Short mmCIF file of N, CA, C and O in Angstrom, two decimals:
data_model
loop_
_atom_site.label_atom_id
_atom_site.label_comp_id
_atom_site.label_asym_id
_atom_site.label_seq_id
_atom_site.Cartn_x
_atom_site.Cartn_y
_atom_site.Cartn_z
N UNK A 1 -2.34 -23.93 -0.07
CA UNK A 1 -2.45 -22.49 -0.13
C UNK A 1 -1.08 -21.89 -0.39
O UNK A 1 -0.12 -22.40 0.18
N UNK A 2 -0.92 -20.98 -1.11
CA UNK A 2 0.46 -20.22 -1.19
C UNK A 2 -0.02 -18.26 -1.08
O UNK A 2 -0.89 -17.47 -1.45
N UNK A 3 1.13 -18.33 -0.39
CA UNK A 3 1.00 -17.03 -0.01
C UNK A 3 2.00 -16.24 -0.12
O UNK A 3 3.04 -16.75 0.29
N UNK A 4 2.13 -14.95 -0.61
CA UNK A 4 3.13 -13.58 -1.10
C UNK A 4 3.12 -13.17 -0.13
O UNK A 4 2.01 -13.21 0.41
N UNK A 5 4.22 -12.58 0.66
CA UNK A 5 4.21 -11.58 1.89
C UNK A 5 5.23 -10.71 1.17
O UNK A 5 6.09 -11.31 0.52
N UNK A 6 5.26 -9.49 1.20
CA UNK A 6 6.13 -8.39 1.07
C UNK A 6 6.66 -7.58 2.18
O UNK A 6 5.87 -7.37 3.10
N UNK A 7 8.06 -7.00 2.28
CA UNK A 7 8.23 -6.28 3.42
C UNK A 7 9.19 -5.23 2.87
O UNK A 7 9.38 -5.37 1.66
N UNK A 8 9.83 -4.26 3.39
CA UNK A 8 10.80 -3.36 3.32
C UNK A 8 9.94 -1.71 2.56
O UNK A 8 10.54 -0.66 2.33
N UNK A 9 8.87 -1.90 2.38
CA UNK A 9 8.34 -0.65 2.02
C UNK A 9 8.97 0.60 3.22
O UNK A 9 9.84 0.28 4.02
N UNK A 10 8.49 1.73 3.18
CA UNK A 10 8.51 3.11 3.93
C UNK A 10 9.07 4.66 3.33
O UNK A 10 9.00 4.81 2.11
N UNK A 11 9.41 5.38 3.85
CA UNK A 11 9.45 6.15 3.79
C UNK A 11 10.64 7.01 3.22
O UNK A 11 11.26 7.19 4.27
N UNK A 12 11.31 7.60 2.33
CA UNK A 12 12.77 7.79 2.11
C UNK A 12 12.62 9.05 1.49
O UNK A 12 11.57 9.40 0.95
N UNK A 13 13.80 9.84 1.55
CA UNK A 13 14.22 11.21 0.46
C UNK A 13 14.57 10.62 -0.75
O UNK A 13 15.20 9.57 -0.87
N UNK A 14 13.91 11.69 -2.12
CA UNK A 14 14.51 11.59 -2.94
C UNK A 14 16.53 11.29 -2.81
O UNK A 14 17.33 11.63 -1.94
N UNK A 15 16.73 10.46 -4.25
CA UNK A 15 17.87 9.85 -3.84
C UNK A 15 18.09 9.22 -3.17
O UNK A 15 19.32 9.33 -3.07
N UNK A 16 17.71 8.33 -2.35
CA UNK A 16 17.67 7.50 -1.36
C UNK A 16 17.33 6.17 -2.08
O UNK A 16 17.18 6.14 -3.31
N UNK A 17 17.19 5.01 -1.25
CA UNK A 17 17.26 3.96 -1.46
C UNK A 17 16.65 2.81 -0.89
O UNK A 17 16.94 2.70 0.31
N UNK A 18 16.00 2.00 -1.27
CA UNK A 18 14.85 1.15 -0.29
C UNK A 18 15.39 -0.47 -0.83
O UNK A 18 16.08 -0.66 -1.84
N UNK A 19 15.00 -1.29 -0.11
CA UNK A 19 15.20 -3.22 -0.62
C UNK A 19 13.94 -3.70 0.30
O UNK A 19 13.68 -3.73 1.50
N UNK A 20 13.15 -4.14 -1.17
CA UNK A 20 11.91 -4.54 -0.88
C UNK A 20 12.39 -6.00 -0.90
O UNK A 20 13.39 -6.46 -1.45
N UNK A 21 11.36 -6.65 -0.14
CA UNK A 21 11.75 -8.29 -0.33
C UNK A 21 10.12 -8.83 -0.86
O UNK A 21 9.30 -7.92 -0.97
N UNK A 22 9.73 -10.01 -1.13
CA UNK A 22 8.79 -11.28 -1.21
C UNK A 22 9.18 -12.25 -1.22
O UNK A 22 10.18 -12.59 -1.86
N UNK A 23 8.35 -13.16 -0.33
CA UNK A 23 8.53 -14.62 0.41
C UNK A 23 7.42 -15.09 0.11
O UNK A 23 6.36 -14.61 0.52
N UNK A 24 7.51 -16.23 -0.72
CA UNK A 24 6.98 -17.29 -1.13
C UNK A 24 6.70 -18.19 -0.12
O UNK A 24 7.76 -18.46 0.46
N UNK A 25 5.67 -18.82 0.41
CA UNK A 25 5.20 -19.72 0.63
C UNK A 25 4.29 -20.80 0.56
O UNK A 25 3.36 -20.72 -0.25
N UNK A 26 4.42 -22.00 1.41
CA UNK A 26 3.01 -23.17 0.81
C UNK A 26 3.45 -23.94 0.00
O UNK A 26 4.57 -24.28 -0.39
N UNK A 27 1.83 -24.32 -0.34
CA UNK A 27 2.10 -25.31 -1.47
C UNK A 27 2.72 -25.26 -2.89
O UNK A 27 1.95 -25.14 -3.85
N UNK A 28 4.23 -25.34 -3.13
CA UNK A 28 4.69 -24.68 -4.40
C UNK A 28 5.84 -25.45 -4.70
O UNK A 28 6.92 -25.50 -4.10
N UNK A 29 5.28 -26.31 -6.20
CA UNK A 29 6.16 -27.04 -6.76
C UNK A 29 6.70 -26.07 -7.33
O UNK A 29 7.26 -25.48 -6.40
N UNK A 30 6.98 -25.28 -8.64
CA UNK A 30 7.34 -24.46 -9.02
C UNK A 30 7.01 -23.00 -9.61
O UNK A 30 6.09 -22.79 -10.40
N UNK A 31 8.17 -21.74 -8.98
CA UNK A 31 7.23 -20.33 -9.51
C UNK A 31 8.29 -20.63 -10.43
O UNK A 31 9.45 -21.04 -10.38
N UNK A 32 7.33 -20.21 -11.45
CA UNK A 32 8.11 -19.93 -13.45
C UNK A 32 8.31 -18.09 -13.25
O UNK A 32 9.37 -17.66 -13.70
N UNK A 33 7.71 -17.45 -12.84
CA UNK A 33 8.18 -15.89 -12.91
C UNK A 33 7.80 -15.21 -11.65
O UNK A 33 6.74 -15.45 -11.07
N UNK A 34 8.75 -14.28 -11.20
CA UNK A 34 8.06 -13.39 -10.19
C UNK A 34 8.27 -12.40 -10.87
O UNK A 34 8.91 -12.36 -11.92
N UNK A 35 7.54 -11.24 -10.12
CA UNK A 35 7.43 -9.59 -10.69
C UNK A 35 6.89 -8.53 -9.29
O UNK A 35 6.10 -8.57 -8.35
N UNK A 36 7.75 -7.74 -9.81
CA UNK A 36 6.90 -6.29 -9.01
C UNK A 36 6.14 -5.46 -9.66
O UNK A 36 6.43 -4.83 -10.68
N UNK A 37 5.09 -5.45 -9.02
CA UNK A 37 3.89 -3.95 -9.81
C UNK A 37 3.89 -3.15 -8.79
O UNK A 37 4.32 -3.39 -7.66
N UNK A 38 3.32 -2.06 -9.23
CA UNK A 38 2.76 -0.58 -8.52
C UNK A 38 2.05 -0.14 -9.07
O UNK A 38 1.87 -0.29 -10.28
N UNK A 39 1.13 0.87 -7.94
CA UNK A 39 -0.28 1.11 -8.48
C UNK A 39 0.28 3.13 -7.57
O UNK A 39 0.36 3.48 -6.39
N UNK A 40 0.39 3.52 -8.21
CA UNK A 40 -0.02 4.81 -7.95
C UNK A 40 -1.21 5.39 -7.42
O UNK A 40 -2.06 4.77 -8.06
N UNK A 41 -1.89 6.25 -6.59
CA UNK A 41 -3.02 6.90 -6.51
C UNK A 41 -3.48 7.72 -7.90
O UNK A 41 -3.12 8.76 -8.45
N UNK A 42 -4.45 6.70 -8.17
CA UNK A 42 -5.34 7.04 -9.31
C UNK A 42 -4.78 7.00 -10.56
O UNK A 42 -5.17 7.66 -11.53
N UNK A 43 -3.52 5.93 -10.52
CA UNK A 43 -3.02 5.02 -11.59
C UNK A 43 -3.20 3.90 -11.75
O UNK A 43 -3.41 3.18 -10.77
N UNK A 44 -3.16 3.27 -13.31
CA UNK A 44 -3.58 1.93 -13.46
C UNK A 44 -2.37 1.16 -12.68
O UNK A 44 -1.32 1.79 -12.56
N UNK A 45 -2.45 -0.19 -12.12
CA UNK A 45 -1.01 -0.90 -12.05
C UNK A 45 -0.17 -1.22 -13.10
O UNK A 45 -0.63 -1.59 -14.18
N UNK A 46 1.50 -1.06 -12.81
CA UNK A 46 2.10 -0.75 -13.99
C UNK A 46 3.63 -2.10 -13.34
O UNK A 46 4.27 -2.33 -12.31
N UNK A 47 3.54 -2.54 -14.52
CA UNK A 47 4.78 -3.92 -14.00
C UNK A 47 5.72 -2.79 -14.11
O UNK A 47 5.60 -1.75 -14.75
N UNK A 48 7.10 -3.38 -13.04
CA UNK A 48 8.33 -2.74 -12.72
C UNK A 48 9.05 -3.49 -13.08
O UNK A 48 9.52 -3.07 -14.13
N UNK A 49 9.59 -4.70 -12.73
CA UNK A 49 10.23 -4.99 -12.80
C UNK A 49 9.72 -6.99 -12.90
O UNK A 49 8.60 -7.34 -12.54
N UNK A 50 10.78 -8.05 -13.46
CA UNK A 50 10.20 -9.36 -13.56
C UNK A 50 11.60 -9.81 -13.81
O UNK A 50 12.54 -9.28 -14.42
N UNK A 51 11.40 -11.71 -12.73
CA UNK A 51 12.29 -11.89 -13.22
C UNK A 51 12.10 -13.78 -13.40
O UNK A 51 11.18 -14.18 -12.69
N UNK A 52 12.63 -14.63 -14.02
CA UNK A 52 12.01 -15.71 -14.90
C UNK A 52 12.95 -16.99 -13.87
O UNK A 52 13.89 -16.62 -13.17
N UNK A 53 12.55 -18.33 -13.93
CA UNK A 53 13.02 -18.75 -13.00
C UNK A 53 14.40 -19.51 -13.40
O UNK A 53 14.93 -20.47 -12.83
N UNK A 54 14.90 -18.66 -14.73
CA UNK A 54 16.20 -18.78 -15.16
C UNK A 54 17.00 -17.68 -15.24
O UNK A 54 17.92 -17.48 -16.05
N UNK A 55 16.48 -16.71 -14.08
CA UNK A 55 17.22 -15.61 -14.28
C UNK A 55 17.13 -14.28 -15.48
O UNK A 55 17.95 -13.36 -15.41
N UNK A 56 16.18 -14.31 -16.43
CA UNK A 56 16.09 -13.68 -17.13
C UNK A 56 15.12 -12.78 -16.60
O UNK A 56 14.13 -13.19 -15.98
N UNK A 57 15.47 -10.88 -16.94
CA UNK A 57 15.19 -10.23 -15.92
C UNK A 57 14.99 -9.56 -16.92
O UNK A 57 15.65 -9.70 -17.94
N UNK A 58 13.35 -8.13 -16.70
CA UNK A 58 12.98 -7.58 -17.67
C UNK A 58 12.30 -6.17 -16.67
O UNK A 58 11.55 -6.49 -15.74
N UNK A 59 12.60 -4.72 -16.89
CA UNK A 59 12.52 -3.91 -16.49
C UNK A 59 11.48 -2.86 -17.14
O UNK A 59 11.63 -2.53 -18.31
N UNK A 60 10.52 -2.38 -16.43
CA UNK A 60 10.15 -0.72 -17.13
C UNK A 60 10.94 0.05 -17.36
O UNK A 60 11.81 0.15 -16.49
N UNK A 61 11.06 0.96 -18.60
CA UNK A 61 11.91 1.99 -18.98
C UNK A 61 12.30 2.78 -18.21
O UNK A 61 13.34 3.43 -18.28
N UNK A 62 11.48 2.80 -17.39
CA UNK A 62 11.51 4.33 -15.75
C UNK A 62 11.75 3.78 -14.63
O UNK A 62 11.28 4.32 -13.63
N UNK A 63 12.47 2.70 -14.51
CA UNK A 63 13.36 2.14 -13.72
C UNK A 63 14.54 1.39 -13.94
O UNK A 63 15.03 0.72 -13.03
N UNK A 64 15.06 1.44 -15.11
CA UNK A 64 15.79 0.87 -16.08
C UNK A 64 17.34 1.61 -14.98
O UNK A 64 17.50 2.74 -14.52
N UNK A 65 18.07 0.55 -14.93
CA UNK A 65 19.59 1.55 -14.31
C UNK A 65 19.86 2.23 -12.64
O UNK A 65 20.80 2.80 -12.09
N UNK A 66 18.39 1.79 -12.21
CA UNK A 66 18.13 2.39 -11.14
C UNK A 66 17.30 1.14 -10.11
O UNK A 66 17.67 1.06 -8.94
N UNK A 67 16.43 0.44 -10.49
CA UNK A 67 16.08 -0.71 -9.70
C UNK A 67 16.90 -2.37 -9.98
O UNK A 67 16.79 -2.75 -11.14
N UNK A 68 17.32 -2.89 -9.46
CA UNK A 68 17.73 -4.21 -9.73
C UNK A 68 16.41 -5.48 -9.09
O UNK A 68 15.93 -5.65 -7.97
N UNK A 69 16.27 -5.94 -9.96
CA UNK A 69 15.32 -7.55 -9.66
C UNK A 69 16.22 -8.95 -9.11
O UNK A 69 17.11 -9.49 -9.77
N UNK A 70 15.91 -9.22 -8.25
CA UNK A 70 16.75 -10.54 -7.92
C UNK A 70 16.19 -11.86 -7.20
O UNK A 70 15.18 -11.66 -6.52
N UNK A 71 16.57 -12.90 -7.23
CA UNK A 71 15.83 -13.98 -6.42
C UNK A 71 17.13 -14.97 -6.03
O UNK A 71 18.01 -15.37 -6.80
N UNK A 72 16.98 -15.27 -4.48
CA UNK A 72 17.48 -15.75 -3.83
C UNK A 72 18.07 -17.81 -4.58
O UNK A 72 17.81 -18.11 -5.75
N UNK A 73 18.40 -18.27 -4.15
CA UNK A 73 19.17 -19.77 -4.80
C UNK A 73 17.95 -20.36 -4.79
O UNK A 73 17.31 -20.67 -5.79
N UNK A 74 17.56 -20.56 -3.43
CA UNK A 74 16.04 -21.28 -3.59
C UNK A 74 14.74 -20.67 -4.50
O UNK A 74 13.74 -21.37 -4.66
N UNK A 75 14.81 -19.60 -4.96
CA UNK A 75 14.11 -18.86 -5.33
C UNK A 75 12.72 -19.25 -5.40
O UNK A 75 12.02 -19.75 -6.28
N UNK A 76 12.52 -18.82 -3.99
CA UNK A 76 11.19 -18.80 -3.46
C UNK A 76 11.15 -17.38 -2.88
O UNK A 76 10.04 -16.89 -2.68
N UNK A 77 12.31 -16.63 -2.59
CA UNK A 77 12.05 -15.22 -2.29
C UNK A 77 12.84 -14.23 -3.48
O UNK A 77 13.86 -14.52 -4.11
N UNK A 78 12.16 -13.17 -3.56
CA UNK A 78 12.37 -12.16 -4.63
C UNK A 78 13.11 -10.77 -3.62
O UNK A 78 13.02 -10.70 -2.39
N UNK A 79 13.67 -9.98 -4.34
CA UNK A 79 14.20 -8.94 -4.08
C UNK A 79 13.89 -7.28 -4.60
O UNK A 79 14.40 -7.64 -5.67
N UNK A 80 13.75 -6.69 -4.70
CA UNK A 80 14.09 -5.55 -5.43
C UNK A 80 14.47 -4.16 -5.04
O UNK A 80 13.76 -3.32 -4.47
N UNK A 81 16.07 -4.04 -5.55
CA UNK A 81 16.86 -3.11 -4.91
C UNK A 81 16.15 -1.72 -5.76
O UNK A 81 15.98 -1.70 -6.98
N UNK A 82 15.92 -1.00 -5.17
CA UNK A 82 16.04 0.49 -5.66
C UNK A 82 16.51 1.90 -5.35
O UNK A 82 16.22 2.70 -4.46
N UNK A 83 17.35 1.96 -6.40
CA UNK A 83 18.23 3.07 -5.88
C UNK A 83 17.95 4.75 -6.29
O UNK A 83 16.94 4.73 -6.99
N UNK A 84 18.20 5.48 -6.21
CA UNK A 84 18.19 6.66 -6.48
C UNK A 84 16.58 6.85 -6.88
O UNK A 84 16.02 7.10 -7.95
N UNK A 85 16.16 6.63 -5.66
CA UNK A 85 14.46 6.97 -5.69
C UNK A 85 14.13 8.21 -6.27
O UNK A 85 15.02 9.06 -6.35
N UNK A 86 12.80 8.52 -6.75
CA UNK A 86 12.45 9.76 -7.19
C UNK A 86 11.21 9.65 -6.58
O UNK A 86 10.85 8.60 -6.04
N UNK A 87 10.24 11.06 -6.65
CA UNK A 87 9.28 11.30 -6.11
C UNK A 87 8.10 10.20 -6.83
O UNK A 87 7.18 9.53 -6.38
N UNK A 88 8.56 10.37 -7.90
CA UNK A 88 7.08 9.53 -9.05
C UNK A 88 7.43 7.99 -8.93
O UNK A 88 6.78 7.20 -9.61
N UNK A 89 8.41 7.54 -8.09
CA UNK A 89 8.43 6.08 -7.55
C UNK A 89 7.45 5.61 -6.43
O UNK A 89 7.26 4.41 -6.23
N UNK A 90 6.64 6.94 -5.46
CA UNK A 90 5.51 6.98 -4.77
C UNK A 90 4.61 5.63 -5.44
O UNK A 90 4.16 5.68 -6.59
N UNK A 91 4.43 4.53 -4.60
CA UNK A 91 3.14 3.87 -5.10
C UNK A 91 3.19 2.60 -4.22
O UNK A 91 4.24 2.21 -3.71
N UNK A 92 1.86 1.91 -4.05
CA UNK A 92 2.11 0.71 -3.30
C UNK A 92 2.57 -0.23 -4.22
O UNK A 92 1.78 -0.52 -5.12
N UNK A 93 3.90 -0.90 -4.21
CA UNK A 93 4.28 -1.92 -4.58
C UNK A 93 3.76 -3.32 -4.19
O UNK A 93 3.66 -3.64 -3.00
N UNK A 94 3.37 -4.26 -5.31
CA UNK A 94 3.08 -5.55 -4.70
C UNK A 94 3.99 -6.61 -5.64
O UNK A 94 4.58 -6.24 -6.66
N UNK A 95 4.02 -7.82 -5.20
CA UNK A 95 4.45 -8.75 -5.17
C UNK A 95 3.11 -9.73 -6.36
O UNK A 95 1.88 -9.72 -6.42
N UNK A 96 4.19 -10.44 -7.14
CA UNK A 96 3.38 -11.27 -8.19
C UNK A 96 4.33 -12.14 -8.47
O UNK A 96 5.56 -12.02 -8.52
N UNK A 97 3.27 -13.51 -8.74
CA UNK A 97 4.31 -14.97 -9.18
C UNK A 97 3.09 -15.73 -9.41
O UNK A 97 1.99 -15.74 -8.85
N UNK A 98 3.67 -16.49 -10.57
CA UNK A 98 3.12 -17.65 -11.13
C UNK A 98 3.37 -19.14 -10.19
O UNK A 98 4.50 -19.46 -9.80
N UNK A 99 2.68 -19.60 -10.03
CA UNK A 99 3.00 -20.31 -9.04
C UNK A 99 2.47 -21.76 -9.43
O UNK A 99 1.28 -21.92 -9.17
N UNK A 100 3.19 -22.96 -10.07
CA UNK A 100 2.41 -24.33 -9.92
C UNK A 100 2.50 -25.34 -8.72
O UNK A 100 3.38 -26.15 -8.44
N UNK A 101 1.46 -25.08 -8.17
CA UNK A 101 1.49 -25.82 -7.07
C UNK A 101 1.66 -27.00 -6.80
O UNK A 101 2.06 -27.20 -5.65
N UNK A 102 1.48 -28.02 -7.51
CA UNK A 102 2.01 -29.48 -7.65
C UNK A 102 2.30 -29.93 -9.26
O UNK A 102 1.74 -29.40 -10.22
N UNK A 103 3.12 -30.84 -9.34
CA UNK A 103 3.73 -31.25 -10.57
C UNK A 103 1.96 -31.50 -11.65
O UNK A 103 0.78 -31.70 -11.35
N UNK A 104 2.73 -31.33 -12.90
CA UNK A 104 1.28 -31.65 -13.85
C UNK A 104 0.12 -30.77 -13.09
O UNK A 104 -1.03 -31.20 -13.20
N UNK A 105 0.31 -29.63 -12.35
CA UNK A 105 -0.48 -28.72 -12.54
C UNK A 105 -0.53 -27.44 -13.30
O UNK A 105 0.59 -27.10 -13.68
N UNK A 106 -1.49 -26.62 -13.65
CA UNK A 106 -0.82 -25.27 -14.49
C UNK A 106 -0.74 -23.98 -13.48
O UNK A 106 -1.43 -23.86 -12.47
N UNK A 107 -0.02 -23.28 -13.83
CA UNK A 107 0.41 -21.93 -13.12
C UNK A 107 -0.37 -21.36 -12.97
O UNK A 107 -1.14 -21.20 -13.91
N UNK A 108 -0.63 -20.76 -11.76
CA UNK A 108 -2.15 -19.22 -11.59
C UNK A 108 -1.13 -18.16 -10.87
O UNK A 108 -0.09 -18.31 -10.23
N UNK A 109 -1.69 -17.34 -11.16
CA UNK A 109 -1.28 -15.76 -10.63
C UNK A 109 -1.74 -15.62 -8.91
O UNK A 109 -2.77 -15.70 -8.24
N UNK A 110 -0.33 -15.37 -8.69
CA UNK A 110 -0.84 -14.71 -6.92
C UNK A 110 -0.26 -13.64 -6.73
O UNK A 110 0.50 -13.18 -7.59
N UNK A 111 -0.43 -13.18 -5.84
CA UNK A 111 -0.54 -11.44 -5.55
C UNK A 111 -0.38 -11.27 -3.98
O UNK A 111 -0.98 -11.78 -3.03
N UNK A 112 0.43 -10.55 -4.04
CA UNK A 112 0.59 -10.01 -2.46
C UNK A 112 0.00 -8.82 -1.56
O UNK A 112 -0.41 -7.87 -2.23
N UNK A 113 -0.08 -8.73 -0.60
CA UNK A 113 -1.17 -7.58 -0.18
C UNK A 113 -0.63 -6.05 -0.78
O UNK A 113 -1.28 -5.05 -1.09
N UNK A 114 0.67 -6.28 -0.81
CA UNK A 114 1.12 -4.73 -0.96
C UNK A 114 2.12 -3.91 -0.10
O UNK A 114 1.78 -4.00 1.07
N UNK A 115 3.35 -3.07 -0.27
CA UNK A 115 3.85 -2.41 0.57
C UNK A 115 4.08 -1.15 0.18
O UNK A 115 4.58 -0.86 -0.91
N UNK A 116 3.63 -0.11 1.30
CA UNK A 116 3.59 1.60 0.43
C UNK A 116 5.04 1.66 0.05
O UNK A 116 5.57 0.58 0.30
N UNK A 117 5.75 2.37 -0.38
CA UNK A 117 6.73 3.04 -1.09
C UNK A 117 6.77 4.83 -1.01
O UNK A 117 6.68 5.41 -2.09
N UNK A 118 6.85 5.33 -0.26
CA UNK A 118 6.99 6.74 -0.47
C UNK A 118 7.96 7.25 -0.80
O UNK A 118 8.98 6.80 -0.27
N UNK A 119 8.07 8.05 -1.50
CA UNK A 119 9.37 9.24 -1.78
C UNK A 119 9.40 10.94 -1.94
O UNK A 119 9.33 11.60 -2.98
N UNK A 120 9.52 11.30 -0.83
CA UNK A 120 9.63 13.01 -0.29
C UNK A 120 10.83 13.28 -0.82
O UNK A 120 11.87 12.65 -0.68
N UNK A 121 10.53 14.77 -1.79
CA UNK A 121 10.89 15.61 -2.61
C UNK A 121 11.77 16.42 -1.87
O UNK A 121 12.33 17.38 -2.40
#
């Protein structure tokens, strides 16, 4: 079994600043990509941010300069700094990774429960 846990969501003023984490666990030969999504109230989910398990890191335009993606040496845990929050950053953020669970297996998508994100105007 492998499992996404996310933490560091809550509450902040515009301009302010949050560090979300995800922790990888289980059975996991290798994650090839992690990523952050968000789902707005009564928005589709929209990727934020991704990053590849060589370091190659790929951003939405509307967080471009303002969120950083990162993963730890072992990179089994993910990061994502965000700075200078705005109101329309409001959304539950979750956690995503490709994950092959044993050698000569293929990658499936896992997903984490989710952490709110608010940002007061």
């Amino acid at each position: 079994q492998v499992q996404l846990v996310e933490s560091g969501g809550g509450l902040v003023q515009a301009g302010g600043s949050l560090r979300l984490s995800c922790a990888a666990s289980g059975n996991i030969f290798r994650i090839n990509v992690m990523g952050w999504y968000r789902q707005a109230p009564g928005k589709q989910r929209e990727l934020v941010a991704a990053i590849t398990s060589d370091g190659i890191t790929n951003y939405a335009d509307s967080v471009k300069g303002r969120f950083t993606i990162s993963r730890d040496s072992a990179g089994n845990t993910m990061y994502l700094q965000m700075n200078s929050l705005k109101p329309e950053d409001t959304a539950v953020y979750y956690c995503h990774a490709i994950i092959r669970p044993a050698v000569g297996s293929r990658g499936g998508d896992y997903w984490g429960l989710g952490t709110q994100v608010t940002v007061s105007s």
